[in-house]
Amino acid sequence: MPTTTKIRPRALVRASGGPRYAAALAVDALGTGLLRPFLLLYGVTVLSLSAPATGIAMTAGIVAGLLCMPAVGRWLDRGARSTVVAASMLVRVAGVALLLATPAGHVWLFATAALLLGIGNQAWPAAHAALVATVAHGRERDAALAGGRALRNAGMGVGALIATACLAGGSTALQALAAVTGLAYLAAAALAWSVHLHARPAAAPAEADGPVPRMRTLLAANVVYVFCLNVPEIALPLVLVTQLHASPVWSAGIFVANTVLVVTLQVPVTVLLSRYSRRTVLALGGVVLAASYLGFLAATSPGHGWGAPAVAAVSVLCTIGEIIYAGSATALVTALAPAHALGRTLARFELSTGFGLAVSPAVITALAPHGPTALWGSLAAATLLSAGAVAT
């Protein structure tokens, strides 16, 4: 039976890439929190673009960003680590600079800026996971990946709070936030690059170009699992406001609670479950998520009489499922990937994650008008099927 990893803060920082790299993650996350939630608002308010045009440009940027993942994977498999992380941050610096230089009404320049931001956002997770997998091994690596996620959520949460407080300043405040974001990305890139981490190629050139594990079942299951990340941001606000006619304060409270729980529990839960196999834990995460979806179904069905408080209570269970999933999925992929194909394997995994995040808003908003059973019943069934596929 695997041994359980203990939480040692200094060892966790070292396994995550060291103090400078941890600082880079914190600064990068803070900058992301300042701008990312308000990019649509920037296009509409500052650049005077229509909401549909802004949304389409942002979606196109995310999808185009996914197309760069195979190249990122090959770059990582040649041994690059901190350089790729820094590059993902510098690409976003260029995106913010173009955003600030875009005149009002120029949707194509905004779309190009969104593309650069999308490339950086899509490339970062795989590059970060590859760097941590090079520094740490075994269950220590799992804890380090969990610690990185907790730190990132904390930084993004603080950044979003600062940005929300500044929004009263209108378009001028949004431009200032974008400028600070660009500076944060630049500082984070410098810190990440200063780590100078490069993996020694573990295979001969012929083997380095060898096949990548298919993992079709795991990748397909991940597309379904990743829907949970958009439940607090899209599904619950939609249900609470349009179906339960609850105050938007409930949606904001649930989102804040989700962030706090992830920050405080991601590492302890990942460490606690390290006594079990990663595959078992990932399957368990799917079961917990499916149970939470059934809880939302009960809370939002006509005649339940509970309303928003019941949805808020069930959202805690959903967040626990998200924490279990996030702490085991990437860790399982890095454990399954052969050394010569770590980068390409992580790139494929991030492609499935990005695809799930891209399609989930459309799926959720399409199912929601057909009632709670269509939305939550479908999500529960699909997640249970995915959990079963992972387990077997």
GROMACS .gro file of C-alpha atoms in nm:
model
  392
    1MET     CA    1   0.000   0.000   0.000
    2PRO     CA    2   0.141   0.346  -0.090
    3THR     CA    3   0.266   0.557   0.197
    4THR     CA    4   0.093   0.882   0.280
    5THR     CA    5   0.287   1.201   0.210
    6LYS     CA    6   0.315   1.451   0.496
    7ILE     CA    7   0.277   1.825   0.447
    8ARG     CA    8   0.609   2.000   0.502
    9PRO     CA    9   0.586   2.362   0.378
   10ARG     CA   10   0.956   2.400   0.292
   11ALA     CA   11   0.970   2.063   0.116
   12LEU     CA   12   0.649   2.152  -0.069
   13VAL     CA   13   0.797   2.480  -0.196
   14ARG     CA   14   1.117   2.299  -0.300
   15ALA     CA   15   0.920   2.027  -0.480
   16SER     CA   16   0.718   2.297  -0.657
   17GLY     CA   17   1.030   2.447  -0.817
   18GLY     CA   18   1.176   2.654  -0.534
   19PRO     CA   19   1.097   2.995  -0.377
   20ARG     CA   20   1.157   3.199  -0.693
   21TYR     CA   21   0.931   2.977  -0.899
   22ALA     CA   22   0.662   2.988  -0.628
   23ALA     CA   23   0.688   3.368  -0.636
   24ALA     CA   24   0.650   3.357  -1.015
   25LEU     CA   25   0.332   3.149  -0.979
   26ALA     CA   26   0.189   3.391  -0.722
   27VAL     CA   27   0.263   3.703  -0.930
   28ASP     CA   28   0.130   3.539  -1.248
   29ALA     CA   29  -0.191   3.431  -1.074
   30LEU     CA   30  -0.241   3.778  -0.926
   31GLY     CA   31  -0.210   3.933  -1.271
   32THR     CA   32  -0.446   3.677  -1.421
   33GLY     CA   33  -0.706   3.753  -1.154
   34LEU     CA   34  -0.683   4.125  -1.230
   35LEU     CA   35  -0.781   4.093  -1.596
   36ARG     CA   36  -0.908   3.748  -1.696
   37PRO     CA   37  -1.256   3.771  -1.537
   38PHE     CA   38  -1.308   4.118  -1.688
   39LEU     CA   39  -1.172   4.072  -2.040
   40LEU     CA   40  -1.523   4.068  -2.187
   41LEU     CA   41  -1.604   4.386  -1.996
   42TYR     CA   42  -1.283   4.543  -2.131
   43GLY     CA   43  -1.389   4.475  -2.490
   44VAL     CA   44  -1.738   4.614  -2.436
   45THR     CA   45  -1.653   4.913  -2.212
   46VAL     CA   46  -1.310   5.029  -2.325
   47LEU     CA   47  -1.310   4.924  -2.691
   48SER     CA   48  -1.683   4.984  -2.756
   49LEU     CA   49  -1.728   4.640  -2.912
   50SER     CA   50  -2.059   4.456  -2.912
   51ALA     CA   51  -2.096   4.179  -2.654
   52PRO     CA   52  -2.144   3.905  -2.921
   53ALA     CA   53  -1.836   4.018  -3.116
   54THR     CA   54  -1.629   4.030  -2.797
   55GLY     CA   55  -1.745   3.684  -2.690
   56ILE     CA   56  -1.673   3.532  -3.031
   57ALA     CA   57  -1.324   3.686  -3.035
   58MET     CA   58  -1.249   3.547  -2.688
   59THR     CA   59  -1.377   3.200  -2.782
   60ALA     CA   60  -1.172   3.201  -3.102
   61GLY     CA   61  -0.866   3.295  -2.898
   62ILE     CA   62  -0.917   3.002  -2.660
   63VAL     CA   63  -0.972   2.754  -2.943
   64ALA     CA   64  -0.673   2.881  -3.141
   65GLY     CA   65  -0.466   2.862  -2.823
   66LEU     CA   66  -0.543   2.490  -2.805
   67LEU     CA   67  -0.388   2.441  -3.148
   68CYS     CA   68  -0.046   2.537  -3.013
   69MET     CA   69  -0.041   2.249  -2.762
   70PRO     CA   70   0.128   1.987  -2.987
   71ALA     CA   71   0.420   2.226  -3.045
   72VAL     CA   72   0.441   2.296  -2.671
   73GLY     CA   73   0.450   1.923  -2.602
   74ARG     CA   74   0.736   1.865  -2.846
   75TRP     CA   75   0.928   2.158  -2.698
   76LEU     CA   76   0.893   2.011  -2.349
   77ASP     CA   77   1.007   1.669  -2.470
   78ARG     CA   78   1.332   1.826  -2.591
   79GLY     CA   79   1.407   1.907  -2.226
   80ALA     CA   80   1.285   2.267  -2.194
   81ARG     CA   81   1.111   2.344  -1.864
   82SER     CA   82   1.139   2.692  -1.707
   83THR     CA   83   1.189   2.841  -2.055
   84VAL     CA   84   0.848   2.715  -2.167
   85VAL     CA   85   0.682   2.846  -1.850
   86ALA     CA   86   0.844   3.187  -1.902
   87ALA     CA   87   0.745   3.184  -2.270
   88SER     CA   88   0.380   3.119  -2.180
   89MET     CA   89   0.394   3.428  -1.959
   90LEU     CA   90   0.574   3.645  -2.217
   91VAL     CA   91   0.313   3.559  -2.480
   92ARG     CA   92   0.052   3.700  -2.244
   93VAL     CA   93   0.265   4.014  -2.196
   94ALA     CA   94   0.243   4.063  -2.572
   95GLY     CA   95  -0.132   4.003  -2.558
   96VAL     CA   96  -0.183   4.266  -2.288
   97ALA     CA   97   0.040   4.516  -2.473
   98LEU     CA   98  -0.167   4.469  -2.789
   99LEU     CA   99  -0.485   4.501  -2.586
  100LEU     CA  100  -0.369   4.837  -2.450
  101ALA     CA  101  -0.269   4.954  -2.799
  102THR     CA  102  -0.601   4.853  -2.962
  103PRO     CA  103  -0.812   5.155  -3.066
  104ALA     CA  104  -1.186   5.153  -2.996
  105GLY     CA  105  -1.389   4.953  -3.246
  106HIS     CA  106  -1.104   4.737  -3.380
  107VAL     CA  107  -1.236   4.387  -3.318
  108TRP     CA  108  -0.957   4.211  -3.510
  109LEU     CA  109  -0.684   4.360  -3.294
  110PHE     CA  110  -0.883   4.261  -2.985
  111ALA     CA  111  -0.919   3.910  -3.128
  112THR     CA  112  -0.541   3.892  -3.184
  113ALA     CA  113  -0.479   4.002  -2.826
  114ALA     CA  114  -0.726   3.738  -2.705
  115LEU     CA  115  -0.539   3.482  -2.918
  116LEU     CA  116  -0.206   3.565  -2.753
  117LEU     CA  117  -0.365   3.551  -2.408
  118GLY     CA  118  -0.529   3.221  -2.502
  119ILE     CA  119  -0.200   3.068  -2.618
  120GLY     CA  120  -0.032   3.165  -2.291
  121ASN     CA  121  -0.322   3.040  -2.079
  122GLN     CA  122  -0.336   2.705  -2.261
  123ALA     CA  123   0.040   2.644  -2.267
  124TRP     CA  124   0.103   2.726  -1.900
  125PRO     CA  125  -0.060   2.423  -1.729
  126ALA     CA  126   0.134   2.163  -1.930
  127ALA     CA  127   0.462   2.353  -1.891
  128HIS     CA  128   0.407   2.392  -1.517
  129ALA     CA  129   0.319   2.023  -1.470
  130ALA     CA  130   0.628   1.916  -1.667
  131LEU     CA  131   0.851   2.142  -1.455
  132VAL     CA  132   0.711   2.005  -1.128
  133ALA     CA  133   0.741   1.646  -1.258
  134THR     CA  134   1.110   1.713  -1.325
  135VAL     CA  135   1.178   1.853  -0.977
  136ALA     CA  136   0.965   1.616  -0.768
  137HIS     CA  137   0.869   1.251  -0.793
  138GLY     CA  138   0.611   1.012  -0.654
  139ARG     CA  139   0.358   1.141  -0.405
  140GLU     CA  140   0.569   1.448  -0.332
  141ARG     CA  141   0.503   1.553  -0.691
  142ASP     CA  142   0.126   1.509  -0.640
  143ALA     CA  143   0.139   1.736  -0.333
  144ALA     CA  144   0.347   1.992  -0.524
  145LEU     CA  145   0.095   1.999  -0.811
  146ALA     CA  146  -0.185   2.045  -0.557
  147GLY     CA  147   0.011   2.322  -0.385
  148GLY     CA  148   0.058   2.501  -0.717
  149ARG     CA  149  -0.317   2.488  -0.782
  150ALA     CA  150  -0.398   2.621  -0.435
  151LEU     CA  151  -0.146   2.905  -0.476
  152ARG     CA  152  -0.282   2.991  -0.819
  153ASN     CA  153  -0.642   3.001  -0.695
  154ALA     CA  154  -0.538   3.223  -0.404
  155GLY     CA  155  -0.355   3.466  -0.634
  156MET     CA  156  -0.641   3.479  -0.884
  157GLY     CA  157  -0.892   3.532  -0.604
  158VAL     CA  158  -0.697   3.823  -0.458
  159GLY     CA  159  -0.650   3.972  -0.805
  160ALA     CA  160  -1.022   3.944  -0.881
  161LEU     CA  161  -1.110   4.112  -0.550
  162ILE     CA  162  -0.872   4.400  -0.623
  163ALA     CA  163  -1.011   4.436  -0.975
  164THR     CA  164  -1.372   4.430  -0.848
  165ALA     CA  165  -1.293   4.710  -0.603
  166CYS     CA  166  -1.139   4.915  -0.886
  167LEU     CA  167  -1.425   4.872  -1.135
  168ALA     CA  168  -1.599   5.183  -1.009
  169GLY     CA  169  -1.332   5.378  -1.200
  170GLY     CA  170  -1.485   5.271  -1.533
  171SER     CA  171  -1.282   5.229  -1.852
  172THR     CA  172  -0.980   5.411  -1.709
  173ALA     CA  173  -0.963   5.161  -1.423
  174LEU     CA  174  -0.988   4.868  -1.665
  175GLN     CA  175  -0.700   5.004  -1.870
  176ALA     CA  176  -0.493   5.051  -1.554
  177LEU     CA  177  -0.572   4.693  -1.447
  178ALA     CA  178  -0.462   4.565  -1.788
  179ALA     CA  179  -0.132   4.757  -1.759
  180VAL     CA  180  -0.067   4.615  -1.412
  181THR     CA  181  -0.150   4.268  -1.544
  182GLY     CA  182   0.110   4.304  -1.818
  183LEU     CA  183   0.373   4.411  -1.567
  184ALA     CA  184   0.281   4.119  -1.341
  185TYR     CA  185   0.321   3.873  -1.630
  186LEU     CA  186   0.658   4.027  -1.718
  187ALA     CA  187   0.783   3.999  -1.359
  188ALA     CA  188   0.656   3.641  -1.335
  189ALA     CA  189   0.830   3.548  -1.662
  190ALA     CA  190   1.160   3.689  -1.534
  191LEU     CA  191   1.128   3.494  -1.207
  192ALA     CA  192   1.036   3.170  -1.386
  193TRP     CA  193   1.320   3.204  -1.638
  194SER     CA  194   1.570   3.269  -1.356
  195VAL     CA  195   1.509   2.916  -1.225
  196HIS     CA  196   1.704   2.783  -1.529
  197LEU     CA  197   1.555   2.434  -1.510
  198HIS     CA  198   1.619   2.204  -1.805
  199ALA     CA  199   1.548   1.832  -1.811
  200ARG     CA  200   1.819   1.601  -1.938
  201PRO     CA  201   1.675   1.400  -2.229
  202ALA     CA  202   1.603   1.055  -2.088
  203ALA     CA  203   1.602   0.876  -2.419
  204ALA     CA  204   1.786   0.844  -2.746
  205PRO     CA  205   1.666   1.073  -3.026
  206ALA     CA  206   1.481   0.790  -3.199
  207GLU     CA  207   1.296   0.702  -2.881
  208ALA     CA  208   1.226   1.066  -2.803
  209ASP     CA  209   1.017   1.082  -3.119
  210GLY     CA  210   0.841   0.757  -3.028
  211PRO     CA  211   0.470   0.706  -2.977
  212VAL     CA  212   0.273   0.893  -2.713
  213PRO     CA  213   0.035   0.695  -2.487
  214ARG     CA  214  -0.315   0.715  -2.633
  215MET     CA  215  -0.507   0.723  -2.302
  216ARG     CA  216  -0.831   0.768  -2.498
  217THR     CA  217  -1.054   0.661  -2.210
  218LEU     CA  218  -0.881   0.893  -1.963
  219LEU     CA  219  -0.887   1.189  -2.203
  220ALA     CA  220  -1.256   1.135  -2.288
  221ALA     CA  221  -1.341   1.108  -1.918
  222ASN     CA  222  -1.146   1.427  -1.849
  223VAL     CA  223  -1.363   1.622  -2.095
  224VAL     CA  224  -1.666   1.531  -1.881
  225TYR     CA  225  -1.493   1.576  -1.547
  226VAL     CA  226  -1.376   1.927  -1.634
  227PHE     CA  227  -1.737   2.047  -1.657
  228CYS     CA  228  -1.721   2.076  -1.276
  229LEU     CA  229  -1.488   2.377  -1.309
  230ASN     CA  230  -1.763   2.575  -1.483
  231VAL     CA  231  -2.042   2.475  -1.245
  232PRO     CA  232  -1.975   2.755  -0.990
  233GLU     CA  233  -1.911   3.014  -1.263
  234ILE     CA  234  -2.186   2.931  -1.516
  235ALA     CA  235  -2.436   2.661  -1.414
  236LEU     CA  236  -2.515   2.778  -1.061
  237PRO     CA  237  -2.549   3.152  -1.139
  238LEU     CA  238  -2.773   3.060  -1.434
  239VAL     CA  239  -2.995   2.834  -1.223
  240LEU     CA  240  -3.005   3.060  -0.918
  241VAL     CA  241  -3.094   3.378  -1.105
  242THR     CA  242  -3.317   3.254  -1.389
  243GLN     CA  243  -3.491   2.953  -1.231
  244LEU     CA  244  -3.489   3.013  -0.855
  245HIS     CA  245  -3.503   3.396  -0.890
  246ALA     CA  246  -3.249   3.428  -0.610
  247SER     CA  247  -3.030   3.730  -0.545
  248PRO     CA  248  -2.697   3.737  -0.736
  249VAL     CA  249  -2.534   3.757  -0.393
  250TRP     CA  250  -2.585   3.380  -0.361
  251SER     CA  251  -2.384   3.319  -0.680
  252ALA     CA  252  -2.104   3.546  -0.561
  253GLY     CA  253  -2.099   3.378  -0.220
  254ILE     CA  254  -2.078   3.031  -0.372
  255PHE     CA  255  -1.792   3.138  -0.599
  256VAL     CA  256  -1.599   3.289  -0.306
  257ALA     CA  257  -1.660   2.977  -0.095
  258ASN     CA  258  -1.537   2.759  -0.382
  259THR     CA  259  -1.214   2.959  -0.405
  260VAL     CA  260  -1.155   2.951  -0.028
  261LEU     CA  261  -1.217   2.576  -0.008
  262VAL     CA  262  -0.980   2.502  -0.296
  263VAL     CA  263  -0.707   2.720  -0.144
  264THR     CA  264  -0.737   2.566   0.202
  265LEU     CA  265  -0.818   2.202   0.121
  266GLN     CA  266  -0.644   2.119  -0.209
  267VAL     CA  267  -0.314   2.012  -0.053
  268PRO     CA  268  -0.454   1.841   0.262
  269VAL     CA  269  -0.712   1.639   0.066
  270THR     CA  270  -0.455   1.537  -0.197
  271VAL     CA  271  -0.213   1.427   0.075
  272LEU     CA  272  -0.487   1.246   0.269
  273LEU     CA  273  -0.589   1.045  -0.038
  274SER     CA  274  -0.230   0.962  -0.137
  275ARG     CA  275  -0.266   0.627   0.043
  276TYR     CA  276  -0.486   0.512  -0.247
  277SER     CA  277  -0.400   0.469  -0.613
  278ARG     CA  278  -0.441   0.778  -0.833
  279ARG     CA  279  -0.685   0.594  -1.059
  280THR     CA  280  -0.905   0.501  -0.763
  281VAL     CA  281  -0.901   0.859  -0.634
  282LEU     CA  282  -0.991   0.997  -0.977
  283ALA     CA  283  -1.285   0.757  -0.999
  284LEU     CA  284  -1.391   0.861  -0.648
  285GLY     CA  285  -1.383   1.224  -0.756
  286GLY     CA  286  -1.628   1.140  -1.036
  287VAL     CA  287  -1.864   0.968  -0.791
  288VAL     CA  288  -1.856   1.269  -0.556
  289LEU     CA  289  -1.922   1.508  -0.845
  290ALA     CA  290  -2.212   1.294  -0.971
  291ALA     CA  291  -2.359   1.286  -0.618
  292SER     CA  292  -2.338   1.666  -0.603
  293TYR     CA  293  -2.514   1.697  -0.939
  294LEU     CA  294  -2.796   1.478  -0.805
  295GLY     CA  295  -2.802   1.705  -0.500
  296PHE     CA  296  -2.845   2.008  -0.726
  297LEU     CA  297  -3.125   1.820  -0.904
  298ALA     CA  298  -3.306   1.768  -0.573
  299ALA     CA  299  -3.247   2.127  -0.465
  300THR     CA  300  -3.372   2.286  -0.788
  301SER     CA  301  -3.666   2.057  -0.870
  302PRO     CA  302  -4.013   2.218  -0.845
  303GLY     CA  303  -4.170   2.192  -0.502
  304HIS     CA  304  -3.847   2.133  -0.313
  305GLY     CA  305  -3.898   2.437  -0.090
  306TRP     CA  306  -3.525   2.477  -0.012
  307GLY     CA  307  -3.411   2.722  -0.275
  308ALA     CA  308  -3.078   2.898  -0.280
  309PRO     CA  309  -2.953   2.778   0.063
  310ALA     CA  310  -2.982   2.416  -0.049
  311VAL     CA  311  -2.789   2.489  -0.368
  312ALA     CA  312  -2.520   2.663  -0.162
  313ALA     CA  313  -2.494   2.362   0.071
  314VAL     CA  314  -2.463   2.113  -0.217
  315SER     CA  315  -2.201   2.335  -0.383
  316VAL     CA  316  -1.963   2.245  -0.099
  317LEU     CA  317  -1.987   1.877  -0.199
  318CYS     CA  318  -1.930   1.975  -0.563
  319THR     CA  319  -1.615   2.167  -0.462
  320ILE     CA  320  -1.487   1.862  -0.271
  321GLY     CA  321  -1.534   1.658  -0.589
  322GLU     CA  322  -1.348   1.924  -0.787
  323ILE     CA  323  -1.061   1.914  -0.536
  324ILE     CA  324  -1.037   1.533  -0.557
  325TYR     CA  325  -1.043   1.546  -0.938
  326ALA     CA  326  -0.785   1.825  -0.967
  327GLY     CA  327  -0.551   1.656  -0.720
  328SER     CA  328  -0.548   1.323  -0.903
  329ALA     CA  329  -0.599   1.382  -1.277
  330THR     CA  330  -0.275   1.560  -1.371
  331ALA     CA  331  -0.084   1.347  -1.118
  332LEU     CA  332  -0.216   1.030  -1.287
  333VAL     CA  333  -0.117   1.156  -1.632
  334THR     CA  334   0.238   1.243  -1.521
  335ALA     CA  335   0.268   0.899  -1.358
  336LEU     CA  336   0.150   0.718  -1.672
  337ALA     CA  337   0.360   0.921  -1.918
  338PRO     CA  338   0.694   0.775  -2.027
  339ALA     CA  339   0.987   1.012  -1.970
  340HIS     CA  340   1.051   1.066  -2.342
  341ALA     CA  341   0.689   1.170  -2.405
  342LEU     CA  342   0.600   1.360  -2.087
  343GLY     CA  343   0.549   1.690  -2.269
  344ARG     CA  344   0.334   1.550  -2.549
  345THR     CA  345   0.128   1.344  -2.303
  346LEU     CA  346   0.061   1.650  -2.087
  347ALA     CA  347  -0.020   1.851  -2.400
  348ARG     CA  348  -0.283   1.594  -2.501
  349PHE     CA  349  -0.429   1.604  -2.152
  350GLU     CA  350  -0.448   1.985  -2.157
  351LEU     CA  351  -0.612   1.966  -2.499
  352SER     CA  352  -0.891   1.756  -2.348
  353THR     CA  353  -0.916   1.996  -2.054
  354GLY     CA  354  -0.932   2.299  -2.282
  355PHE     CA  355  -1.191   2.132  -2.505
  356GLY     CA  356  -1.409   2.051  -2.204
  357LEU     CA  357  -1.383   2.407  -2.074
  358ALA     CA  358  -1.465   2.544  -2.420
  359VAL     CA  359  -1.778   2.333  -2.483
  360SER     CA  360  -1.916   2.318  -2.128
  361PRO     CA  361  -2.072   2.670  -2.128
  362ALA     CA  362  -2.261   2.589  -2.450
  363VAL     CA  363  -2.375   2.250  -2.319
  364ILE     CA  364  -2.483   2.389  -1.980
  365THR     CA  365  -2.675   2.682  -2.129
  366ALA     CA  366  -2.841   2.451  -2.384
  367LEU     CA  367  -2.957   2.198  -2.121
  368ALA     CA  368  -3.066   2.443  -1.850
  369PRO     CA  369  -3.387   2.569  -2.023
  370HIS     CA  370  -3.515   2.211  -2.042
  371GLY     CA  371  -3.534   2.181  -1.665
  372PRO     CA  372  -3.328   2.048  -1.373
  373THR     CA  373  -3.348   1.684  -1.484
  374ALA     CA  374  -3.206   1.761  -1.828
  375LEU     CA  375  -2.915   1.960  -1.682
  376TRP     CA  376  -2.819   1.785  -1.360
  377GLY     CA  377  -2.939   1.438  -1.457
  378SER     CA  378  -2.733   1.447  -1.777
  379LEU     CA  379  -2.423   1.573  -1.597
  380ALA     CA  380  -2.459   1.309  -1.323
  381ALA     CA  381  -2.504   1.024  -1.573
  382ALA     CA  382  -2.212   1.133  -1.792
  383THR     CA  383  -1.982   1.181  -1.491
  384LEU     CA  384  -2.073   0.842  -1.343
  385LEU     CA  385  -2.002   0.675  -1.677
  386SER     CA  386  -1.667   0.854  -1.692
  387ALA     CA  387  -1.581   0.748  -1.336
  388GLY     CA  388  -1.664   0.388  -1.422
  389ALA     CA  389  -1.448   0.404  -1.733
  390VAL     CA  390  -1.155   0.541  -1.529
  391ALA     CA  391  -1.196   0.274  -1.262
  392THR     CA  392  -1.200  -0.015  -1.508
   0.00000   0.00000   0.00000
